[in-house]
Tab-separated table of C-alpha atoms in Angstrom:
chain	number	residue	atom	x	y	z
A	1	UNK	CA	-49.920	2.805	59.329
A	2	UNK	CA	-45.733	3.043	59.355
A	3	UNK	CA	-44.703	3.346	56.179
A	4	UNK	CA	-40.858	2.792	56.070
A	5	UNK	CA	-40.802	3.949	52.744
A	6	UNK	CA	-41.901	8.036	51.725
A	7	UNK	CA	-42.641	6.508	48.088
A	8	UNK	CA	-44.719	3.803	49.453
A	9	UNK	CA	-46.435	5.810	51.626
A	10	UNK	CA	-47.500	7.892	49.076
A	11	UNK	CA	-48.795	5.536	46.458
A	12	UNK	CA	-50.491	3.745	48.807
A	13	UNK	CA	-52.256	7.371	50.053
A	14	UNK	CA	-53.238	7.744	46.078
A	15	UNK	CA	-54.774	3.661	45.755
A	16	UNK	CA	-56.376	4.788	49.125
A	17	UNK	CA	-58.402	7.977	47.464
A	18	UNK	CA	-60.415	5.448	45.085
A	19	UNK	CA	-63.932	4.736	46.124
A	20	UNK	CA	-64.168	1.320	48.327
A	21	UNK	CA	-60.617	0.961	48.796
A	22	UNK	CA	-59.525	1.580	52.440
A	23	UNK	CA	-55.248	1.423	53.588
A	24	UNK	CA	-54.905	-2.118	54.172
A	25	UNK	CA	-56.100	-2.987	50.749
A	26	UNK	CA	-54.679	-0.127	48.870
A	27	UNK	CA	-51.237	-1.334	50.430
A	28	UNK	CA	-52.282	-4.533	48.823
A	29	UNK	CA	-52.981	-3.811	45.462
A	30	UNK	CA	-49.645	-1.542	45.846
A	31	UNK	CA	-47.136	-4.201	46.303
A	32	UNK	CA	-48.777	-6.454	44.225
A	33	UNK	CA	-47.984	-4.070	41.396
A	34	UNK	CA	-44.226	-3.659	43.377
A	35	UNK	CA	-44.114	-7.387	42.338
A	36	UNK	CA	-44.788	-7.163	38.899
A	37	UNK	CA	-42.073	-6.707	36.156
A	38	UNK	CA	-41.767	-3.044	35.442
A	39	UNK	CA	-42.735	-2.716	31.867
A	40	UNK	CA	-46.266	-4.153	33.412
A	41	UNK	CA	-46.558	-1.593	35.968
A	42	UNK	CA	-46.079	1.242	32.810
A	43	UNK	CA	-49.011	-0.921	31.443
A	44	UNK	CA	-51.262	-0.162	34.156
A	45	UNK	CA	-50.439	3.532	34.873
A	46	UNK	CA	-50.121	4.275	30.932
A	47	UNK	CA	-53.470	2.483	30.242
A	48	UNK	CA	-55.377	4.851	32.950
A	49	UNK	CA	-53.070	7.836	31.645
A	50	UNK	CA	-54.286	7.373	27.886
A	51	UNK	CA	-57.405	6.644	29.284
A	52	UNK	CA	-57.621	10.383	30.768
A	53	UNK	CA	-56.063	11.849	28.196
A	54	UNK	CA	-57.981	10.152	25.107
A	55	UNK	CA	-60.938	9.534	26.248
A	56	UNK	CA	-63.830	10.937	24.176
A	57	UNK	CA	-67.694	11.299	25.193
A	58	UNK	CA	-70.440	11.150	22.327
A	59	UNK	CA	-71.665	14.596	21.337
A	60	UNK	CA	-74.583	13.571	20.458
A	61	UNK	CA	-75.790	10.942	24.150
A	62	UNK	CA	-72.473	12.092	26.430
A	63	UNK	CA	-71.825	8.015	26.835
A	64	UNK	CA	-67.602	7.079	26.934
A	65	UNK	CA	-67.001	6.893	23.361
A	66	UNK	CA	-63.357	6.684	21.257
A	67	UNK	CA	-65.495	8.261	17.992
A	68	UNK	CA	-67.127	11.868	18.175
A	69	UNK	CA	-70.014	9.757	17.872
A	70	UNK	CA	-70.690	6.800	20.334
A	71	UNK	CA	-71.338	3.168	18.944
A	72	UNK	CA	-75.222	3.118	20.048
A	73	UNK	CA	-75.998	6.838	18.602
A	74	UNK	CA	-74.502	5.549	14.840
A	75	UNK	CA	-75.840	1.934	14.588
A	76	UNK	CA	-78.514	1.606	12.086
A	77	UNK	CA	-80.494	-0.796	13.746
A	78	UNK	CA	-81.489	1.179	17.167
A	79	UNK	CA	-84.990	2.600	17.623
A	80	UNK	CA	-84.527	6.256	17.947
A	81	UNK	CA	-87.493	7.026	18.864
A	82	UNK	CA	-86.495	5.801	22.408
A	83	UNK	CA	-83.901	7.479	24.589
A	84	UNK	CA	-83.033	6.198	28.129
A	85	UNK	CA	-81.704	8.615	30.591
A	86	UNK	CA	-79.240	7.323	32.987
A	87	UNK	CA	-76.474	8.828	35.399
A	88	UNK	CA	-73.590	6.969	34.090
A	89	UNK	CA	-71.737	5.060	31.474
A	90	UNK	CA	-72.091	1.892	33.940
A	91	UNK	CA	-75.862	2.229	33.938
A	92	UNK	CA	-75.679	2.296	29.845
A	93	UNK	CA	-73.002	-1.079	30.018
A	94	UNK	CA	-75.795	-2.244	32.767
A	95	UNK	CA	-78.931	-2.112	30.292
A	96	UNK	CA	-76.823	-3.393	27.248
A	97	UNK	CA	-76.331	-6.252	29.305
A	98	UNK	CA	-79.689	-6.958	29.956
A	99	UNK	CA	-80.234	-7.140	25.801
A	100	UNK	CA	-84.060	-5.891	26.276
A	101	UNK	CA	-83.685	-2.112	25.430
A	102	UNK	CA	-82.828	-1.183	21.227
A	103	UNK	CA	-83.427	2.613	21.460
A	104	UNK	CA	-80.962	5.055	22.590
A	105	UNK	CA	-78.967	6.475	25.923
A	106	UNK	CA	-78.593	9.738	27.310
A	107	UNK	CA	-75.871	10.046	30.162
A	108	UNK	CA	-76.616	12.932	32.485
A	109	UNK	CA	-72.755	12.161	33.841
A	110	UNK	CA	-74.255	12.708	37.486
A	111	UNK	CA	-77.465	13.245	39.749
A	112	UNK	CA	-78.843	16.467	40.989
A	113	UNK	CA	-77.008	16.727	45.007
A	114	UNK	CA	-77.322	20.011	46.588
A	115	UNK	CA	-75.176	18.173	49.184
A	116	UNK	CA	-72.370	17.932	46.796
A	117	UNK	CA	-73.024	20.625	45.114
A	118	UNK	CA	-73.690	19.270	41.908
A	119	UNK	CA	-76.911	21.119	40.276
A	120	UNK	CA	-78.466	21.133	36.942
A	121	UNK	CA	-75.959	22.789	35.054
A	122	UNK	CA	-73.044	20.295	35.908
A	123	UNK	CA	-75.429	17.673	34.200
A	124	UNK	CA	-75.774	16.688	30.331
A	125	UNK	CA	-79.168	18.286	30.267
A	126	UNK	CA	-79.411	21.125	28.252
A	127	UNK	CA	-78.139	18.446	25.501
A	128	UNK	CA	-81.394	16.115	26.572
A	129	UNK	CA	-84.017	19.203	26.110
A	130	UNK	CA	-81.991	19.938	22.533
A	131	UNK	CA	-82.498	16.410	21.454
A	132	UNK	CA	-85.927	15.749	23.199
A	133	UNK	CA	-87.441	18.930	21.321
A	134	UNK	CA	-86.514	17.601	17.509
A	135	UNK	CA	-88.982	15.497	17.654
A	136	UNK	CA	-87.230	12.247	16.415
A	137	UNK	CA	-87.546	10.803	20.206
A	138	UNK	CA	-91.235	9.582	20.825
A	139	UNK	CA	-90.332	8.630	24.715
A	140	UNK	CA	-87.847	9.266	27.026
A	141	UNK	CA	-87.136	6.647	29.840
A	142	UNK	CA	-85.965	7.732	32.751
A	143	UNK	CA	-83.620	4.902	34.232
A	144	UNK	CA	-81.743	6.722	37.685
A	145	UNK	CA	-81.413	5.391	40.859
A	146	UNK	CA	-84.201	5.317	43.461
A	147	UNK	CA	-82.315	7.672	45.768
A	148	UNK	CA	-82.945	11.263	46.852
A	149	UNK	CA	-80.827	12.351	43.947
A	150	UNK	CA	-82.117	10.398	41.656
A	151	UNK	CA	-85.775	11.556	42.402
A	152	UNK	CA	-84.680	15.166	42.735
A	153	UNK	CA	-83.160	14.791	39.246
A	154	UNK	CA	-86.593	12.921	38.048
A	155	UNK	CA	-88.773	15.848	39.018
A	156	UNK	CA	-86.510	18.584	37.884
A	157	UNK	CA	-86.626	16.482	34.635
A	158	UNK	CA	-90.248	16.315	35.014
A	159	UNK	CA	-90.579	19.966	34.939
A	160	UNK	CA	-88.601	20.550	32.330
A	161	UNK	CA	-89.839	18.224	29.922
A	162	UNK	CA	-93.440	18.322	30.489
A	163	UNK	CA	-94.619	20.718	27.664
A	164	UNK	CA	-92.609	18.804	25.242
A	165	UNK	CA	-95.066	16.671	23.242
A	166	UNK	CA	-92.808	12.958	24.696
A	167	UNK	CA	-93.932	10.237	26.411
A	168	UNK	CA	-92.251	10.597	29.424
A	169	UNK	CA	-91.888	7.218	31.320
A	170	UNK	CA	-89.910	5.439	34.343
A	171	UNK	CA	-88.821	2.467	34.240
A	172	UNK	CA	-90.543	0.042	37.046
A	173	UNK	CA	-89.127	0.443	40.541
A	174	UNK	CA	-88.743	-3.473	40.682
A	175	UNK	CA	-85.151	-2.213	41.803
A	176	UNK	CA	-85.112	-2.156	45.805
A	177	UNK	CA	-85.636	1.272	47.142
A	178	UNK	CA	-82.411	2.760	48.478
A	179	UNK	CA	-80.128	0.036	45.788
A	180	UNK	CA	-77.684	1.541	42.637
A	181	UNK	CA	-78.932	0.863	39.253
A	182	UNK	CA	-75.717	-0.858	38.462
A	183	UNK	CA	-75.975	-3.993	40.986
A	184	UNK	CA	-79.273	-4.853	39.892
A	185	UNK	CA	-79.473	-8.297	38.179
A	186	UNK	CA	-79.893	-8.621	34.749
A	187	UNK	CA	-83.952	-10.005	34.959
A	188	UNK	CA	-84.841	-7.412	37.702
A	189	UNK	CA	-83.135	-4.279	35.621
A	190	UNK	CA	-84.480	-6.348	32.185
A	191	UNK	CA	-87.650	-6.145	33.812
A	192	UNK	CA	-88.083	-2.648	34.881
A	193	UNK	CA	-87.403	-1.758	31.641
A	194	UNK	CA	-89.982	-3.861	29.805
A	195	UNK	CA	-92.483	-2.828	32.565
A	196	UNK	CA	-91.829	0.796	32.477
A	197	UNK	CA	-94.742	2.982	33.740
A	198	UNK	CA	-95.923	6.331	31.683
A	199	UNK	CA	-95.639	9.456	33.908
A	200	UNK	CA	-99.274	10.751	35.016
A	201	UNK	CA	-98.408	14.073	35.860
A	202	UNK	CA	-97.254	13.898	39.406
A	203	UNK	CA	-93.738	12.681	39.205
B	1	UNK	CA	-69.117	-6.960	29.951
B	2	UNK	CA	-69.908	-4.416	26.799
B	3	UNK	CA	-67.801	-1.787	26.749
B	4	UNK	CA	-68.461	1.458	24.200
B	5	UNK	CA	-64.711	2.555	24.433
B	6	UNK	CA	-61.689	-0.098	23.739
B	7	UNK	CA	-59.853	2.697	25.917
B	8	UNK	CA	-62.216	2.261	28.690
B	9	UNK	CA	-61.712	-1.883	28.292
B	10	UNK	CA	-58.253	-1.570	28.627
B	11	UNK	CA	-58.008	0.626	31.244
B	12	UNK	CA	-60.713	-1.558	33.048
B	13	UNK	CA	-58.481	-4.707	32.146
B	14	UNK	CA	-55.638	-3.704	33.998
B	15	UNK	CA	-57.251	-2.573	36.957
B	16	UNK	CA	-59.201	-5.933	36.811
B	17	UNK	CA	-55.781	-8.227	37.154
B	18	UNK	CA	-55.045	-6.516	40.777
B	19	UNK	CA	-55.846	-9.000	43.492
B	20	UNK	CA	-59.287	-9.111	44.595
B	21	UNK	CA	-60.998	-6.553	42.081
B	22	UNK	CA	-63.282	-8.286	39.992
B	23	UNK	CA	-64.599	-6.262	36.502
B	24	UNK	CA	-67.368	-4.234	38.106
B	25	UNK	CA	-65.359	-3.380	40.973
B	26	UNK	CA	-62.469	-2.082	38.346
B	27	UNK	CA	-65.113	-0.007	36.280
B	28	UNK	CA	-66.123	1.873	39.490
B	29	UNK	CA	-62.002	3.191	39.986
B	30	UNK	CA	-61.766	3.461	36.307
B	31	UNK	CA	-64.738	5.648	35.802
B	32	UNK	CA	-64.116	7.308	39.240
B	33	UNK	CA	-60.381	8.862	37.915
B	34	UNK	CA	-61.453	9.372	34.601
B	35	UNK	CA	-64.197	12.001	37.002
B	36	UNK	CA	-61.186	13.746	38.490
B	37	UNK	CA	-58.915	16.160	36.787
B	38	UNK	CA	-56.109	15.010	34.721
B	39	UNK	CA	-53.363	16.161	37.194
B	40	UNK	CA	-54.580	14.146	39.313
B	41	UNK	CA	-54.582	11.303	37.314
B	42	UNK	CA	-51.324	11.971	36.350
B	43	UNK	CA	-50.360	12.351	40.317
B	44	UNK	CA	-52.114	8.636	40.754
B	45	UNK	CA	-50.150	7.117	37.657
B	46	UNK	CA	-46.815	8.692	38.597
B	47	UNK	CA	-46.484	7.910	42.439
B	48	UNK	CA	-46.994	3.798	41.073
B	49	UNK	CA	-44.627	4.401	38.718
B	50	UNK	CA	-42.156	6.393	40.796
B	51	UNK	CA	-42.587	3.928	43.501
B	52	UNK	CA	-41.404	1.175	41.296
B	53	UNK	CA	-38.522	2.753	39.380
B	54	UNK	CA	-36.954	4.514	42.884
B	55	UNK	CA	-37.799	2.183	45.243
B	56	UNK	CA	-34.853	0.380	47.234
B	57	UNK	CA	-34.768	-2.634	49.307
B	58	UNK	CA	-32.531	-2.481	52.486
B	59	UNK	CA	-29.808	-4.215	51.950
B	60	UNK	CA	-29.544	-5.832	55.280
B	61	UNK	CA	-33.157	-7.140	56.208
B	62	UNK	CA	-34.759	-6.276	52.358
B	63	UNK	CA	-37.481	-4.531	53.670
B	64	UNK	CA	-39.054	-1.853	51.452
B	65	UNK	CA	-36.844	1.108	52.075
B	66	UNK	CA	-35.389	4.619	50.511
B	67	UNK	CA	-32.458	4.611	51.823
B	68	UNK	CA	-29.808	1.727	51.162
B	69	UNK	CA	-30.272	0.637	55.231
B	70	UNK	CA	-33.793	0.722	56.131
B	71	UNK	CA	-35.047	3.022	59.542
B	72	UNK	CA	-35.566	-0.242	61.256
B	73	UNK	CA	-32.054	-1.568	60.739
B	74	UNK	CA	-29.984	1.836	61.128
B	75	UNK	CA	-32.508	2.725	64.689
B	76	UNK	CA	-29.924	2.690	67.158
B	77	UNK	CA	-32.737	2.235	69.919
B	78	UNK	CA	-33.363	-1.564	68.460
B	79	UNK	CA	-32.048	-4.444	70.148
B	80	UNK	CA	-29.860	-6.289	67.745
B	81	UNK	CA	-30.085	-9.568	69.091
B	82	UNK	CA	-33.562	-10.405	67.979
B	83	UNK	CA	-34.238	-11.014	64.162
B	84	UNK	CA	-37.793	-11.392	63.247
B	85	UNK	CA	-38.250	-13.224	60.180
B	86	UNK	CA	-41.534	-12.405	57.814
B	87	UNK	CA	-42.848	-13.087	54.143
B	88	UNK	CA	-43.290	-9.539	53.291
B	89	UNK	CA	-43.066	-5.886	54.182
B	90	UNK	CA	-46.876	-5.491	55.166
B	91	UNK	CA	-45.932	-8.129	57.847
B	92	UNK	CA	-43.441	-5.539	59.098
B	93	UNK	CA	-45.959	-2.827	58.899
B	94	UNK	CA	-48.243	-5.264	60.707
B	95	UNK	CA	-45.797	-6.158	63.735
B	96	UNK	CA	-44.856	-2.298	63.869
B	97	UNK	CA	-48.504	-0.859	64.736
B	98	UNK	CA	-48.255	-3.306	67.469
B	99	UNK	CA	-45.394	-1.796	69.160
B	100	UNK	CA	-44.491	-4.999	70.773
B	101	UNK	CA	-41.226	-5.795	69.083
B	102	UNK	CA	-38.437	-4.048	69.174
B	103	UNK	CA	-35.863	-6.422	67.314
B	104	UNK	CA	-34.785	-6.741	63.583
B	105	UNK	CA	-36.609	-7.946	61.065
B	106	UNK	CA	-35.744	-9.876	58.019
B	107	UNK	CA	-38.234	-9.632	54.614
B	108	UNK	CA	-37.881	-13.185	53.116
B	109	UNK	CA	-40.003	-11.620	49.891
B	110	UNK	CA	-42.676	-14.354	49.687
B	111	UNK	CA	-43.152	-17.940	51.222
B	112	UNK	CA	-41.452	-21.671	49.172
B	113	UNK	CA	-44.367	-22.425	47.106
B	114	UNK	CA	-43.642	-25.720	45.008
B	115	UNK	CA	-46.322	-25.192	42.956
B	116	UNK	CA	-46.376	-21.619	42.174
B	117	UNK	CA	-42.588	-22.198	41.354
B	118	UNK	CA	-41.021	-20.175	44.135
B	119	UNK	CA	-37.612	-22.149	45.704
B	120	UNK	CA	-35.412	-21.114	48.419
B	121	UNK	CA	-33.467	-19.818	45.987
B	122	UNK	CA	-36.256	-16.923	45.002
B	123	UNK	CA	-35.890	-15.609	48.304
B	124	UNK	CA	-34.100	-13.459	50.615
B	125	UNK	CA	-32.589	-16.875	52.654
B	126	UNK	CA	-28.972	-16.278	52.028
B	127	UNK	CA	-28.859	-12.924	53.680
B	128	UNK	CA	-30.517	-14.260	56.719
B	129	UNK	CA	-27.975	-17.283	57.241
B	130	UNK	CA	-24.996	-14.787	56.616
B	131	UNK	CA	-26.953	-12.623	59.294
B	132	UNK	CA	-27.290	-15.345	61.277
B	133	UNK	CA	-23.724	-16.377	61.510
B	134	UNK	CA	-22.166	-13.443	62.332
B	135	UNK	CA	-22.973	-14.061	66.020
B	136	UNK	CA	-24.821	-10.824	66.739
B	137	UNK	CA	-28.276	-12.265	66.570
B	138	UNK	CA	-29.265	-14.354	69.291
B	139	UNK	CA	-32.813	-15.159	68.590
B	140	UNK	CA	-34.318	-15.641	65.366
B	141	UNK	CA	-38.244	-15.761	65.550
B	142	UNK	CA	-39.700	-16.801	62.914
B	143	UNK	CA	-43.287	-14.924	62.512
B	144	UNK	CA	-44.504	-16.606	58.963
B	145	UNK	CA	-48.213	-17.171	57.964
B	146	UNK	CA	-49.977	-21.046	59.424
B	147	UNK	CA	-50.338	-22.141	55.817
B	148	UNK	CA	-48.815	-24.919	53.740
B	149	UNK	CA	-46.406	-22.511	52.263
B	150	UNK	CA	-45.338	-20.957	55.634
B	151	UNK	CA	-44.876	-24.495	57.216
B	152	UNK	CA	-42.999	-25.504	54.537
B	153	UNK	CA	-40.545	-22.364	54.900
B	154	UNK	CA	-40.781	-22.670	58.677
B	155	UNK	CA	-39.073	-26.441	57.992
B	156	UNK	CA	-37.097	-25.698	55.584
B	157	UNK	CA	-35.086	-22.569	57.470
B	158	UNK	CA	-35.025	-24.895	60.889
B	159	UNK	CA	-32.915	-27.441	58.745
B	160	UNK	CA	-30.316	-24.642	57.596
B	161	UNK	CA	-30.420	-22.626	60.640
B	162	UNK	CA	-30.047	-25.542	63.399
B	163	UNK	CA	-26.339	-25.786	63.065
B	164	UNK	CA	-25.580	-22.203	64.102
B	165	UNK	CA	-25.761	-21.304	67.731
B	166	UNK	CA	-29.106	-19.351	67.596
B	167	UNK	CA	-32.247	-19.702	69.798
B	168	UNK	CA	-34.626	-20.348	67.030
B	169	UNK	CA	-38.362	-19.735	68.064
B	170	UNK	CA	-42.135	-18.834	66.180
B	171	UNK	CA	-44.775	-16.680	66.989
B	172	UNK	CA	-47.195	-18.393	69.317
B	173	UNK	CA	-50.420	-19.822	66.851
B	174	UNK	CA	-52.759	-17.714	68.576
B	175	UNK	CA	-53.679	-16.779	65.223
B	176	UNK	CA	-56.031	-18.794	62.991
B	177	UNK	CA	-54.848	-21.654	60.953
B	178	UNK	CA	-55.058	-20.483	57.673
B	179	UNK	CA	-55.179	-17.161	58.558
B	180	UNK	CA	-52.752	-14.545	57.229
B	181	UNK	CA	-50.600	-12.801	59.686
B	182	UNK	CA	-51.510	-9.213	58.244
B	183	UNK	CA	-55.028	-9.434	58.838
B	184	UNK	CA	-54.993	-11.187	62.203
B	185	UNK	CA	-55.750	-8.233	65.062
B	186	UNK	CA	-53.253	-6.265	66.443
B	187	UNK	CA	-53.874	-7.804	70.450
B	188	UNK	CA	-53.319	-11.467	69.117
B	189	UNK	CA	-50.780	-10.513	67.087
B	190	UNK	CA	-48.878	-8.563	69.693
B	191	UNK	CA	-49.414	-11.365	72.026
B	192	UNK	CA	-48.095	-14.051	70.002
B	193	UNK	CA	-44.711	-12.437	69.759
B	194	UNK	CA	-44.687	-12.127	73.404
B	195	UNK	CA	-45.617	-15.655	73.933
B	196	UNK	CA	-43.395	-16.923	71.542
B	197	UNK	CA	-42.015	-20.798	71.780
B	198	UNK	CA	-38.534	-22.018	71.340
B	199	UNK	CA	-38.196	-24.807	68.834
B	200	UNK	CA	-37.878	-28.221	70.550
B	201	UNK	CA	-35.959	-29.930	67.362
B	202	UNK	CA	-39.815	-30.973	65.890
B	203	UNK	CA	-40.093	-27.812	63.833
């Protein structure tokens, strides 16, 4: 495109670099915030600033979290014999929404992708094993995505938790094959959860 | 949606009130910077904020610009006696890629809007009639969306422009009614400022 302004060009190439956003609507979003009064545009950049700078994940499940300790892992009234693994703090926000799961979360904070070079040790596990082997947990659901890398993460899971005495279970793939955990509907991913199938030892 | 971080809801708030992100959309950027390193969060932050504190409008046709006279206006190459008139810079940007036009332009800053509240007097008229008078400009086409708010405009700069001796024309509507100029393609948008048709006094 031709820019005839350096500074526009170059917040538009930033708006660009987020996921789903291509120039024309990146250029968009950029003068729409051009329009706006300036103390709203400090708004917008200081709220994704703090954001970065503030932010805080649970020690104990690795969800978001503004406390050392996130809101699920301290209320009184979860099961905690349950822990669901997901990928991300959407997929946790995506099962709370579906009000059919009590127990708690475990965010991995990614899948196992050779492609992208992301292996086990960029993930939240060692945490997982720590918590799995207390004994407290009676089951461990594993919610990821029914893609390669979520099923490469399930088996290396799989393998790793096996000769801890858990239930380890999946939750039903009522989800399509191929589709992100996170734009499921609430009764399909409600569902899956309720329905969730014990692992027989082939993963 | 149930957010474990009020940080996380803000941030997610202000992305949300760009035009067309909706909430989940919002989480996605949100959680994707708060995945990158902080520099470059701070890089994405500042070039918004830079962009509004630093940017200038050209004086002359109030197009997005660094420099007090935009590129467009200070080109020697352009012929002077065409003025293109448009709602907003991504209209320039849109005209540009088709490297059809090699006139002026002149950024009006938005469309009259009765009931969003925007008047004549919101935007960038007065410049164009001063323009417009000083004899230079021979043609003024006027290249503004085929919606209510463009018609409106369209009728409302015929009435003050008819009394000075200009050739007053409008992009031919190849493009859709109701369609907005910056997403029409760049063939039918390149050909309806070659096919351009003088007004006959019915605006």
């Amino acid at each position: 495109m031709n820019f005839s302004s350096k500074l526009l060009e170059e917040a538009v190439a930033e708006v660009a670099r987020l996921p789903g956003i291509g120039e024309k609507t990146a250029l968009r979003m950029v003068l729409f915030l051009l329009n706006r009064p300036e103390q709203e545009v400090e708004r917008f950049a200081g709220a994704l600033l703090k954001l970065k700078k503030e932010v805080n994940f649970c020690s104990e499940c690795g969800n978001i979290s503004d406390a050392p300790l996130c809101s699920i892992c301290t209320a009184p009234k979860r099961d905690r014999s349950l822990i669901c693994v997901v990928e991300d703090s959407r997929d946790v926000m995506a099962i709370e929404n579906t009000r059919q799961y009590k127990g708690l979360y475990h965010v991995l904070g990614g899948l196992i992708s050779p492609m992208d070079g992301i292996g086990p040790s960029d993930l939240h596990i060692g945490k997982l094993l720590e918590r799995a082997g207390k004994g407290e947990a009676k089951e461990i659901i594993l919610a990821l995505s029914a893609t390669m890398e979520g099923d490469t993460t399930v088996f290396y899971l799989y393998k790793k938790l096996k000769d801890i005495p858990v239930l380890l279970s999946s939750i039903a793939r009522g989800i399509a094959f191929g589709g992100e955990i996170e734009y499921a509907d609430e009764v399909t991913l409600g569902r899956s959860i309720q329905t969730r199938v014990p692992y027989k030892g082939e993963a």
